[in-house]
Coordinates of C-alpha atoms and ligand atoms in Angstrom, one line a residue:
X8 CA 0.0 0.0 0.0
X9 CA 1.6 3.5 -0.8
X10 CA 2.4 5.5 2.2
X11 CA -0.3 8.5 1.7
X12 CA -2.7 10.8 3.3
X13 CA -5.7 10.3 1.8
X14 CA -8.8 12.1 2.7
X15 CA -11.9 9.6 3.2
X16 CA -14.4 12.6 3.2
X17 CA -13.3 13.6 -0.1
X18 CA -11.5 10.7 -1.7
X19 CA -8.5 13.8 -2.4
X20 CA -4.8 12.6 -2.1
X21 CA -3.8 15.1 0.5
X22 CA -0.2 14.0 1.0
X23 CA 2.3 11.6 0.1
X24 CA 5.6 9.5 1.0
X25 CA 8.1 7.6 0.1
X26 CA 9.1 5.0 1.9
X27 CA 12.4 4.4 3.6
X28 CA 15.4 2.9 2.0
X29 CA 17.6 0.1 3.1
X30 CA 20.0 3.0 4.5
X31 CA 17.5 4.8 5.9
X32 CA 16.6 1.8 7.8
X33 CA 19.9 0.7 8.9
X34 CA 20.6 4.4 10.5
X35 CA 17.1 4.3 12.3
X36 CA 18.1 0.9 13.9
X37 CA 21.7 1.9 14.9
X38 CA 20.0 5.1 16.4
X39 CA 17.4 2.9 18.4
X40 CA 20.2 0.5 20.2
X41 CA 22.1 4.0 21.5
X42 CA 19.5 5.6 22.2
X43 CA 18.5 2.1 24.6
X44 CA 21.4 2.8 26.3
X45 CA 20.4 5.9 27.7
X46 CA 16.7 5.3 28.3
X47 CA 17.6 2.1 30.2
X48 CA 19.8 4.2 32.3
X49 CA 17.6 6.8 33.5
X50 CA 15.7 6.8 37.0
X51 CA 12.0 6.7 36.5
X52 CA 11.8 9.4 37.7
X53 CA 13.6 10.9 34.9
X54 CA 11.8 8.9 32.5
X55 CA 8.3 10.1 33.9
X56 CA 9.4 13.7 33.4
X57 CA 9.8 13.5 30.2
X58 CA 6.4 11.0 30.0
X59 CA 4.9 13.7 31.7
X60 CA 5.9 16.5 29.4
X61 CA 4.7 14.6 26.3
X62 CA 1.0 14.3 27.8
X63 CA 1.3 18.5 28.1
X64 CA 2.4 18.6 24.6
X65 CA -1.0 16.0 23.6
X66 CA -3.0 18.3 25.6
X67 CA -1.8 21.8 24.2
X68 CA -2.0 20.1 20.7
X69 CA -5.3 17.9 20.8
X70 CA -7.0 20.0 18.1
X71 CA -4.2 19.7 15.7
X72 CA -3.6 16.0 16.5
X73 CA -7.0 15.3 16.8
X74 CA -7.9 17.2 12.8
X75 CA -5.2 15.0 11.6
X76 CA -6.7 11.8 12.1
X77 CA -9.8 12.8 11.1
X78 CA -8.0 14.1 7.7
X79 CA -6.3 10.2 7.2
X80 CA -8.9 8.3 8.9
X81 CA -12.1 10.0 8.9
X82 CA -13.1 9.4 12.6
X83 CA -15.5 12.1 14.0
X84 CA -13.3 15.3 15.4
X85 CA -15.1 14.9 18.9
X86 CA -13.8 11.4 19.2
X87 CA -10.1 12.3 17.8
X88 CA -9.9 14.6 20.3
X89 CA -10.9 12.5 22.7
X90 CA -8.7 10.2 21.9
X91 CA -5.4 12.1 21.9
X92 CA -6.8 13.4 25.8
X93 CA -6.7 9.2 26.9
X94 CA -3.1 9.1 25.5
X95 CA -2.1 11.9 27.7
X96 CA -4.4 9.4 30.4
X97 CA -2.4 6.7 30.1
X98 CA 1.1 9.0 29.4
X99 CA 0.6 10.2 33.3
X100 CA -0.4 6.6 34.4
X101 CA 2.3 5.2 33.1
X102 CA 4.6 8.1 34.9
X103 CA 2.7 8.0 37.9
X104 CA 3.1 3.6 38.2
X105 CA 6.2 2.2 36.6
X106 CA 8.3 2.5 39.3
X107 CA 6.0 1.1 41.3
X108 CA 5.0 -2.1 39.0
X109 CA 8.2 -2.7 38.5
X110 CA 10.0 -2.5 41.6
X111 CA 12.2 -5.2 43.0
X112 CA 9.7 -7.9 44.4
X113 CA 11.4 -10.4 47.1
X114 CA 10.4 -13.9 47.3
X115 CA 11.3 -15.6 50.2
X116 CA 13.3 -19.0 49.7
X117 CA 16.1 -20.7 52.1
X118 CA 18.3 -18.0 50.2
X119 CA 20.1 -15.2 51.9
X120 CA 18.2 -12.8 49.9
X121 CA 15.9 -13.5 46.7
X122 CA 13.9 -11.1 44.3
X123 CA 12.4 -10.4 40.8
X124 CA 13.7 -7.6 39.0
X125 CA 12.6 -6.2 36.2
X126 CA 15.0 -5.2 33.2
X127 CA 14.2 -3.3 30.0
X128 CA 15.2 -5.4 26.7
X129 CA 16.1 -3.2 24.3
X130 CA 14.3 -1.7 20.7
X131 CA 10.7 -3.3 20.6
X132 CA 9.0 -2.1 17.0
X133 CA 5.1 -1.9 17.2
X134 CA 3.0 -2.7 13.7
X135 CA 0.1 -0.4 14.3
X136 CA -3.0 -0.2 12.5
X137 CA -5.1 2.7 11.3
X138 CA -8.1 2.7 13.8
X139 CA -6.8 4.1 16.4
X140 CA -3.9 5.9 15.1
X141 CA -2.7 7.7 18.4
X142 CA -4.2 5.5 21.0
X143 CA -2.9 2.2 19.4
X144 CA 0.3 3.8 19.7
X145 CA 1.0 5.2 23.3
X146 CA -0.9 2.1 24.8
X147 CA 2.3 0.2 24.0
X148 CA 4.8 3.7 23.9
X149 CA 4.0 4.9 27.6
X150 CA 4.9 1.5 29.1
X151 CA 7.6 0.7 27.0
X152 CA 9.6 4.0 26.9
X153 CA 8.8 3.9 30.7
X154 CA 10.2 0.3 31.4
X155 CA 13.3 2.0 29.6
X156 CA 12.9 0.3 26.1
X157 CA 12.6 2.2 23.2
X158 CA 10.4 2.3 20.6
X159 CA 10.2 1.6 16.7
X160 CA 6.4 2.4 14.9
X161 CA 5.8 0.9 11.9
X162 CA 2.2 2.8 11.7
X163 CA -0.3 1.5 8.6
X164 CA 0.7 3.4 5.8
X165 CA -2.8 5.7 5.5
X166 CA -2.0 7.5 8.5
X167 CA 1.6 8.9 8.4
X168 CA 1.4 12.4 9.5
X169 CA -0.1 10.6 12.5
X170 CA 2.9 8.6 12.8
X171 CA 5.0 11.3 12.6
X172 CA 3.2 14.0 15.1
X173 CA 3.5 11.0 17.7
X174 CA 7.4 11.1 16.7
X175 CA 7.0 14.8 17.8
X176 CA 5.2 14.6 20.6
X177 CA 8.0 12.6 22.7
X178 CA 10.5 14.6 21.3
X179 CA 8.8 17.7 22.2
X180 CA 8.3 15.6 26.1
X181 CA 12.1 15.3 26.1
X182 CA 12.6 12.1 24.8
X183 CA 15.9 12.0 22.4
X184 CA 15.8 11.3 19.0
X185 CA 15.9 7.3 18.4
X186 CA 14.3 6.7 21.8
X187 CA 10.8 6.6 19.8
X188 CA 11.2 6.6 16.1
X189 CA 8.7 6.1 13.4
X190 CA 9.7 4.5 10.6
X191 CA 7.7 5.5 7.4
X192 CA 8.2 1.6 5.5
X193 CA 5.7 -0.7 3.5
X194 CA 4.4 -3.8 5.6
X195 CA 6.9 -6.0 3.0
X196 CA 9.9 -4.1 4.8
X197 CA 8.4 -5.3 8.0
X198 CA 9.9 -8.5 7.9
X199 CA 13.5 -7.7 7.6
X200 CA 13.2 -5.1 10.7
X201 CA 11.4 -7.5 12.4
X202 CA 14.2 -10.0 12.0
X203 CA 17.0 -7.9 12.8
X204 CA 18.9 -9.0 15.9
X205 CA 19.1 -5.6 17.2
X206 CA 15.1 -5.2 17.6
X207 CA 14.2 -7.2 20.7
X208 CA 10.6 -8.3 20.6
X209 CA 7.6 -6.8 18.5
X210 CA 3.9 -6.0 19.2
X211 CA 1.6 -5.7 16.4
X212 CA -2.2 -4.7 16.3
X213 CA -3.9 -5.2 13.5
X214 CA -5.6 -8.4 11.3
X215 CA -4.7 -11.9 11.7
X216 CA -2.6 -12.1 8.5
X217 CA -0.7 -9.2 9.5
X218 CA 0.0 -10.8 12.8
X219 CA 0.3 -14.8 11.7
X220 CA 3.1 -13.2 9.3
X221 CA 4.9 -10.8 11.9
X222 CA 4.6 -13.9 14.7
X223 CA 6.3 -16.3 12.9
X224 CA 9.5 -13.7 11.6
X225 CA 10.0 -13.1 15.3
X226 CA 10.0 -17.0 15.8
X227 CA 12.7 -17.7 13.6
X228 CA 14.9 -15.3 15.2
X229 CA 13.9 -16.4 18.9
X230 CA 11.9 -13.0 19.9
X231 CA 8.5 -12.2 22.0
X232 CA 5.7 -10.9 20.2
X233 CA 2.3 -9.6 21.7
X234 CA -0.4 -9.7 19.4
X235 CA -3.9 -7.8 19.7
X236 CA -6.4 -8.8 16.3
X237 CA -9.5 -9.1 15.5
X238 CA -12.6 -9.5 17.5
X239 CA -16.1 -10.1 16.7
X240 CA -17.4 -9.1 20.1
X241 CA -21.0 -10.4 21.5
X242 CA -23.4 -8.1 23.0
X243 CA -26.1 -9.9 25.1
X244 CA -29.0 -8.8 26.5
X245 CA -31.3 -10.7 28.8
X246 CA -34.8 -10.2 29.5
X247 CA -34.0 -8.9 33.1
X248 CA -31.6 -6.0 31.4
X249 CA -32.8 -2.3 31.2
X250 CA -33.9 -2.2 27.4
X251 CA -33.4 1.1 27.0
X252 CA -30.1 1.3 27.9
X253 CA -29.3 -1.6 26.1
X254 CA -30.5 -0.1 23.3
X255 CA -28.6 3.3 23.6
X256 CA -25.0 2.3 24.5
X257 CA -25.6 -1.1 21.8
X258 CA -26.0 1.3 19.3
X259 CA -22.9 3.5 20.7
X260 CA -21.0 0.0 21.2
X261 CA -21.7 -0.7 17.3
X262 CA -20.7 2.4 15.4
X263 CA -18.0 3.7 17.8
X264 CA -15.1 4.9 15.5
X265 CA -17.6 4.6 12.9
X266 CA -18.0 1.3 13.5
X267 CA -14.4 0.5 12.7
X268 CA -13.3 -0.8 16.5
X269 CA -11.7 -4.6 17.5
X270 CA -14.1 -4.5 20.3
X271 CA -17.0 -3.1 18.8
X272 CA -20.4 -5.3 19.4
X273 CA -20.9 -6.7 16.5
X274 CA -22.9 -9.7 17.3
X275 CA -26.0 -9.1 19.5
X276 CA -27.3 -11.8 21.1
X277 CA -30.8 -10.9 22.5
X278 CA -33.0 -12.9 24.5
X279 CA -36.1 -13.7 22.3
X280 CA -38.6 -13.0 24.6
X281 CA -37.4 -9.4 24.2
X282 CA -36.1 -9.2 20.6
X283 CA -38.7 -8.1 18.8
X284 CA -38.9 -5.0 20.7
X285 CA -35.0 -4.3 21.1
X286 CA -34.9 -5.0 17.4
X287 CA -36.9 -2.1 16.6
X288 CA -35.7 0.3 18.8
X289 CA -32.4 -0.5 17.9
X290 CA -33.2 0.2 14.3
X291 CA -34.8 3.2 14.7
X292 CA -31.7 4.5 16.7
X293 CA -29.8 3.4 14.0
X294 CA -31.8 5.3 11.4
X295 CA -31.4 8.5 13.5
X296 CA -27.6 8.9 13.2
X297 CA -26.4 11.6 11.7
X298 CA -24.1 10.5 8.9
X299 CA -21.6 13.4 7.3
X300 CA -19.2 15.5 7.7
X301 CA -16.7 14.1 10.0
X302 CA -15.2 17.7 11.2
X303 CA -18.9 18.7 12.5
X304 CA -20.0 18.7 16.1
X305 CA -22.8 16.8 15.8
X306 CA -22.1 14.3 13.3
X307 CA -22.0 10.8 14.2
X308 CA -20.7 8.7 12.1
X309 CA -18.3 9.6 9.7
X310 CA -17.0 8.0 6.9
X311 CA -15.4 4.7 6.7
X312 CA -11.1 5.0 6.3
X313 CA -10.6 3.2 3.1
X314 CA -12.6 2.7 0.2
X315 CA -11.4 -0.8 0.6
X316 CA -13.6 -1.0 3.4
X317 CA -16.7 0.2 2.1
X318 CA -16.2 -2.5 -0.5
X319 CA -15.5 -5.4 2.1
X320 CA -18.4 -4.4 4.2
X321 CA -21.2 -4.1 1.6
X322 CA -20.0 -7.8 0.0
X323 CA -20.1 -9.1 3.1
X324 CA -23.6 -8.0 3.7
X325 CA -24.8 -8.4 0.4
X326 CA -23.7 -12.0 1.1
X327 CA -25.5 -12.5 4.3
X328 CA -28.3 -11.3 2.7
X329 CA -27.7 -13.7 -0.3
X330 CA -27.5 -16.6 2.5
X331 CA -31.1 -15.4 4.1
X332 CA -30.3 -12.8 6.6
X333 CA -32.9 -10.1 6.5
X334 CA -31.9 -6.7 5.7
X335 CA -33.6 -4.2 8.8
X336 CA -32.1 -1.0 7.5
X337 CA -29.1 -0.1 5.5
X338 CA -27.1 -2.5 3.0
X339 CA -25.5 0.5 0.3
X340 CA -23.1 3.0 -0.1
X341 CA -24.0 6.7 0.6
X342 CA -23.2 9.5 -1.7
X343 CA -21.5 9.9 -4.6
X344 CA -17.8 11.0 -3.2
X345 CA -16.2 9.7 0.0
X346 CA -16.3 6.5 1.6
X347 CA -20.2 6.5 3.5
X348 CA -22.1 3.8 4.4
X349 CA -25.4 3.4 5.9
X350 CA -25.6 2.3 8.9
X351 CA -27.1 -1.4 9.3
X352 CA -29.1 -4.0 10.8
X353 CA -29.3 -7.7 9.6
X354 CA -31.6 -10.5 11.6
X355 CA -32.1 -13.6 10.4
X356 CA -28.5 -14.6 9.8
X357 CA -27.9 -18.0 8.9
X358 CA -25.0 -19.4 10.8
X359 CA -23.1 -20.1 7.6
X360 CA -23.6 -16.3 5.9
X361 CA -20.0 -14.0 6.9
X362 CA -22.1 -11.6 9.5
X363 CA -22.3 -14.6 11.8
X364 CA -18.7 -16.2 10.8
X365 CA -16.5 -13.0 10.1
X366 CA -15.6 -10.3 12.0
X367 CA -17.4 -6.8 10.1
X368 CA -15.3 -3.7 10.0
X369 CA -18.2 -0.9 9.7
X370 CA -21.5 0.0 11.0
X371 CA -23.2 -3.1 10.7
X372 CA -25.2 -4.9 13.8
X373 CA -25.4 -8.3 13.3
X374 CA -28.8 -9.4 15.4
X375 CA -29.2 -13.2 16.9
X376 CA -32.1 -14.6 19.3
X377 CA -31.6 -17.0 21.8
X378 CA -34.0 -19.2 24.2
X379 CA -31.5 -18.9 27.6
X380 CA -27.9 -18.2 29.4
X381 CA -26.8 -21.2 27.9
X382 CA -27.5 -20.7 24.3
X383 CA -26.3 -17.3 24.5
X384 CA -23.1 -18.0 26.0
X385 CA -23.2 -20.7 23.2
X386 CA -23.8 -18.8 20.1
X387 CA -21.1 -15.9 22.2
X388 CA -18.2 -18.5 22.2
X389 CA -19.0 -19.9 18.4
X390 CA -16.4 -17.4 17.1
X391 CA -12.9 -17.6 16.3
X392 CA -12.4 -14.4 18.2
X393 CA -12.4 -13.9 22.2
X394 CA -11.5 -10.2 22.6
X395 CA -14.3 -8.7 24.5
X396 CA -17.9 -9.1 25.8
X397 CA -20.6 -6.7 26.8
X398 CA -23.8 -8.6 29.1
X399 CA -26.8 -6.7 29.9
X400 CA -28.6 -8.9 33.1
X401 CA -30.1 -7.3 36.2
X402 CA -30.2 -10.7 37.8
X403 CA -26.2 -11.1 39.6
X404 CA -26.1 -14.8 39.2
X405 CA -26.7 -14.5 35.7
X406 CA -24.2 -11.8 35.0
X407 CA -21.8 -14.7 36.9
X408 CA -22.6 -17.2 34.5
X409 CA -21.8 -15.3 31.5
X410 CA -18.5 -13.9 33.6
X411 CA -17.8 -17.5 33.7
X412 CA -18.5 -19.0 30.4
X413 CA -17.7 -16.5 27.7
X414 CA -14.3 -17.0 26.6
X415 CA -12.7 -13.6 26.2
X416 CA -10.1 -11.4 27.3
X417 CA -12.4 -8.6 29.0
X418 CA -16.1 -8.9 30.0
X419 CA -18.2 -5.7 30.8
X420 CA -21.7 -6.3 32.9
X421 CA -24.5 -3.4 32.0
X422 CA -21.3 -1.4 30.4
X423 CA -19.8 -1.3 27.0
X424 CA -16.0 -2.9 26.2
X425 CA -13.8 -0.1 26.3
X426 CA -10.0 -0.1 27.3
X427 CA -8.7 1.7 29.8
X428 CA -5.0 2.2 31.3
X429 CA -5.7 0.8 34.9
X430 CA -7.0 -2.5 33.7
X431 CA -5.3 -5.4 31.0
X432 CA -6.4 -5.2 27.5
X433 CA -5.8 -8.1 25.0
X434 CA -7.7 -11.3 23.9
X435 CA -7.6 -15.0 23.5
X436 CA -8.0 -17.6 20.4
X437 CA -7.6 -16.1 17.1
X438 CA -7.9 -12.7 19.0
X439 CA -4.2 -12.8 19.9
X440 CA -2.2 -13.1 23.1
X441 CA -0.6 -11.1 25.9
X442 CA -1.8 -8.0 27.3
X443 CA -1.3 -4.1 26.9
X444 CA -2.0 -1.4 29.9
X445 CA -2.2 -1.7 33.7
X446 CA 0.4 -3.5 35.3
X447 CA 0.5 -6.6 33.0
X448 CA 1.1 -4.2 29.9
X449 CA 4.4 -3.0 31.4
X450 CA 5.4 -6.7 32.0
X451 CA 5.3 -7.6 28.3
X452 CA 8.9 -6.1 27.7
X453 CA 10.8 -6.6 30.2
X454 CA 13.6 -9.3 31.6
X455 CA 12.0 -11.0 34.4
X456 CA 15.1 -11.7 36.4
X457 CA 15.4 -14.0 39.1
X458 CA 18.2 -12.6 41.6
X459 CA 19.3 -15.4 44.0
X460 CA 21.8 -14.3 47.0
X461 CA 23.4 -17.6 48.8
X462 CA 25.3 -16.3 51.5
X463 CA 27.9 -14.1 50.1
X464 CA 31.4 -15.0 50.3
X465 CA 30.5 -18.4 51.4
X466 CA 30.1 -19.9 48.0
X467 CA 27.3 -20.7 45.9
X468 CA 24.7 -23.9 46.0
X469 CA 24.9 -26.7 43.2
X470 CA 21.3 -27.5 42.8
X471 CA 19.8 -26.1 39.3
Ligands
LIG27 P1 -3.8 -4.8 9.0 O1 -4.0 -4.8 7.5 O2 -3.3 -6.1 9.6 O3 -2.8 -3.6 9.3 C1 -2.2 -3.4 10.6 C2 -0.8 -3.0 10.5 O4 0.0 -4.2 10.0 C3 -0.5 -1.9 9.5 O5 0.6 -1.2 9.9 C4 -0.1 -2.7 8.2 O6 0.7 -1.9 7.3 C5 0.7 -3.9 8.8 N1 0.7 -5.0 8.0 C6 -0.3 -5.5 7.1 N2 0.1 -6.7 6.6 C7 1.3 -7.0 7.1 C8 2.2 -8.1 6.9 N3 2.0 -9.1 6.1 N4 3.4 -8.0 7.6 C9 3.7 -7.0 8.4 N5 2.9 -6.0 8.6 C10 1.7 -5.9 8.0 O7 -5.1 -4.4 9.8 P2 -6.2 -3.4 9.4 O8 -7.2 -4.1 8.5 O9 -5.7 -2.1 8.9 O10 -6.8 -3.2 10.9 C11 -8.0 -3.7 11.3 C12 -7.8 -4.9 12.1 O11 -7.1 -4.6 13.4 C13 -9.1 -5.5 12.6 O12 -9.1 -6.9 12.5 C14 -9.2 -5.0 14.0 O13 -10.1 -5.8 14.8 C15 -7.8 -5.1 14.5 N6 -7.6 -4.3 15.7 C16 -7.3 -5.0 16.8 C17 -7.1 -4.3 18.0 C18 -6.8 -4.9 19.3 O14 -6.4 -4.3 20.2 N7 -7.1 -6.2 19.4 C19 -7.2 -2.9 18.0 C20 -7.5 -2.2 16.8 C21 -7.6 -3.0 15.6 P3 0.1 -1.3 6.0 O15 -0.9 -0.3 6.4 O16 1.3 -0.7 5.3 O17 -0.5 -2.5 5.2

């Protein structure tokens, strides 16, 4: 994919770049292993200073940050800005906790003394995708820079100016130059970075493709990947729930980012006693949103970030509907220029037809009915995905069972999936592995070493 800012409002090709060369490259890496050996010798102190400083340059630059993703991406101004305020979030948190999560912890054995410390590792490059294209980025920045690594972005190629006002913003905290660099390269350069001794571990965020391919490069040269995919997130709602609510934040859970979220709900489950009635309201919400100009205050959903995806979404419902899904509202493109699509409701779905079997990138709820707990936590769990889940139950013992028997890696009762720095974020199956944010995020990268103190001066033991 060319390395371009293209505007999804307007279709207009706003901007473009090449792509780094092979020498390019090489002086970006060589930069990244000195710059390591500064970051990792800093207090935290000194490191949350300058992690502090960066969230005052988000803050006094949220409007400019926030106009240029909606410029590459399309996502409403409101939530851009938004966004760029949690990265400052999670910029303090990190400064505020990362001495403290990663303090020397004793263990006590028959040794003298025994502890865990924790050790940066050196260059970690993070694949990023589009979506989320400064939140993505300082959920895995703020912890790393902040364990003492350093950072490598290899952002998705529509949003580079993004990539490079992140860049910016840690400069412009105090970070040196090669302590977080971006490198503007095509996802088929990705491999031989990924694969160069001197990078230390990788992260990548994105589709399961992306991550199968960056996974198995860092397993032939022996490194630690975390991975965070797809997700095809269930939102259930039993008859106990509080309908209208259900029906308010489902519709908010759906078309959040305009609809282009991992832990969007995409599949609502709904008990059938109630489904007729949350399937209309839910429709007529839908048919409420105000679809347009992304820059406005009170749009809602703007449009989607690649005409690439407008394509994907509508074959996949044209599909369903082919397999004998029934089309509620929506199903087409909107307008003649930019990339709008109506928002949508399918019912009906067969489980063969790709709204009930594929994870759908857009503003398109996918409805299912179910007789009880167990069929929904059935129908939940009949995904290759286990990112998030959102339950709507009044009745505690119910909400238990679903905590129990949904396999994900987050599940929100009477509340929508969202991510937050105080609490682990990742998923399971197909959805990927290890965790970003709160205490186990900052544990991804690091050396957990295991100090064991005999009795010094009196030799050491023999046992392994
Ligand atoms: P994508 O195509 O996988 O792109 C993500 C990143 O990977 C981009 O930087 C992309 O670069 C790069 N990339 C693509 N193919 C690659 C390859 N073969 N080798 C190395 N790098 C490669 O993902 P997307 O379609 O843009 O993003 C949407 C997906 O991300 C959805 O599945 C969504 O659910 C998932 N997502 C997951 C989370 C989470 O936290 N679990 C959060 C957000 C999004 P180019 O742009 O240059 O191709």
């Amino acid at each position: 994919m060319a390395i371009a800012t293209i505007d999804p409002t307007t279709g207009e090709t706003v901007r473009t770049f090449e792509a780094l060369d092979e020498p390019e490259i090489e002086k970006k890496l060589q930069r990244s292993v000195e710059a390591f050996r500064r970051n990792r010798r800093r207090s935290f102190a000194e490191r949350a200073s300058r992690m502090r400083k960066t969230a005052e340059a988000l803050d006094r630059r949220q409007n400019e940050f926030g106009r240029l993703m909606t410029l590459e991406m399309g996502k409403t101004l409101k939530a851009a800005v938004a966004e760029v305020k949690k990265c400052a979030l999670a910029c303090r948190y990190y400064a505020d906790h990362a001495q403290e999560f990663l303090a020397d912890e004793a263990v006590p054995t028959e040794a003298e003394q025994s502890f865990i410390r924790y050790e940066p590792i050196g260059p970690v490059l993070a694949v990023m995708p589009w979506n989320f294209p400064f939140w993505q980025v300082f959920r895995f920045a703020a912890p790393a820079l902040m364990a003492g690594n350093v950072g490598l972005l290899k952002h998705a190629s529509n949003v580079p100016q993004c990539a490079l006002a992140i860049e910016q913003a840690f400069v412009e905290g105090g970070f040196d130059a090669g302590e977080f660099q971006t490198l503007l390269i095509t996802s088929e350069q990705v491999q031989r970075v990924v694969e160069d001794d001197r990078v230390r571990a990788a992260t990548l965020t994105g589709s399961e493709p992306a991550g199968a391919s960056v996974a198995s490069g860092a397993a032939k040269r022996i490194k630690k990947v975390v991975l965070e995919l797809g997700g095809s997130d269930p939102f259930i709602v039993m008859q106990s729930a509080n309908l209208a609510e259900a029906v308010k934040i489902g519709v908010q859970a759906r078309i959040v980012n305009n609809g282009q979220s991992c832990i969007a709900a995409k599949r609502f489950i709904i008990h059938r006693d109630i489904a007729d009635e949350f399937e209309k309201r839910f429709v007529e919400a839908m048919n409420k949103l105000k679809i347009g100009d992304p820059l406005e205050e009170t749009t809602d959903i703007g449009p989607l970030a690649t005409p690439q995806i407008v394509t994907d979404i509508d074959k996949q419902v044209q599909r369903s509907v082919a397999a004998g899904a029934r089309l509620l509202t929506g199903g087409k493109r909107i307008g003649q220029r930019g990339n709008f699509y109506a928002p949508t409701v399918l019912s009906n779905i067969p489980s063969h037809a790709p709204a009930a079997r594929e994870e759908t990138f857009g503003p398109v709820a996918s409805m299912f009915r179910v007789k009880d707990a167990a069929e929904a936590i059935a129908v939940a769990n009949n995904t290759n995905f286990g990112l998030g889940a959102s339950v709507w139950t009044s009745d505690r013992e119910e909400a238990n069972r679903f905590i129990d028997g949904i396999e994900s890696g987050q599940v929100f009762v009477n509340a929508m999936v969202a991510s937050d720095p105080r609490v682990p974020f990742g998923g399971v199956k197909h959805s990927g592995f290890g965790r970003e944010l709160g205490v186990y995020g900052i544990r991804e990268f690091v050396n957990i070493k295991t100090v064991w103190i005999g009795r010094i001066g009196a030799g050491g033991t023999e046992t392994e």
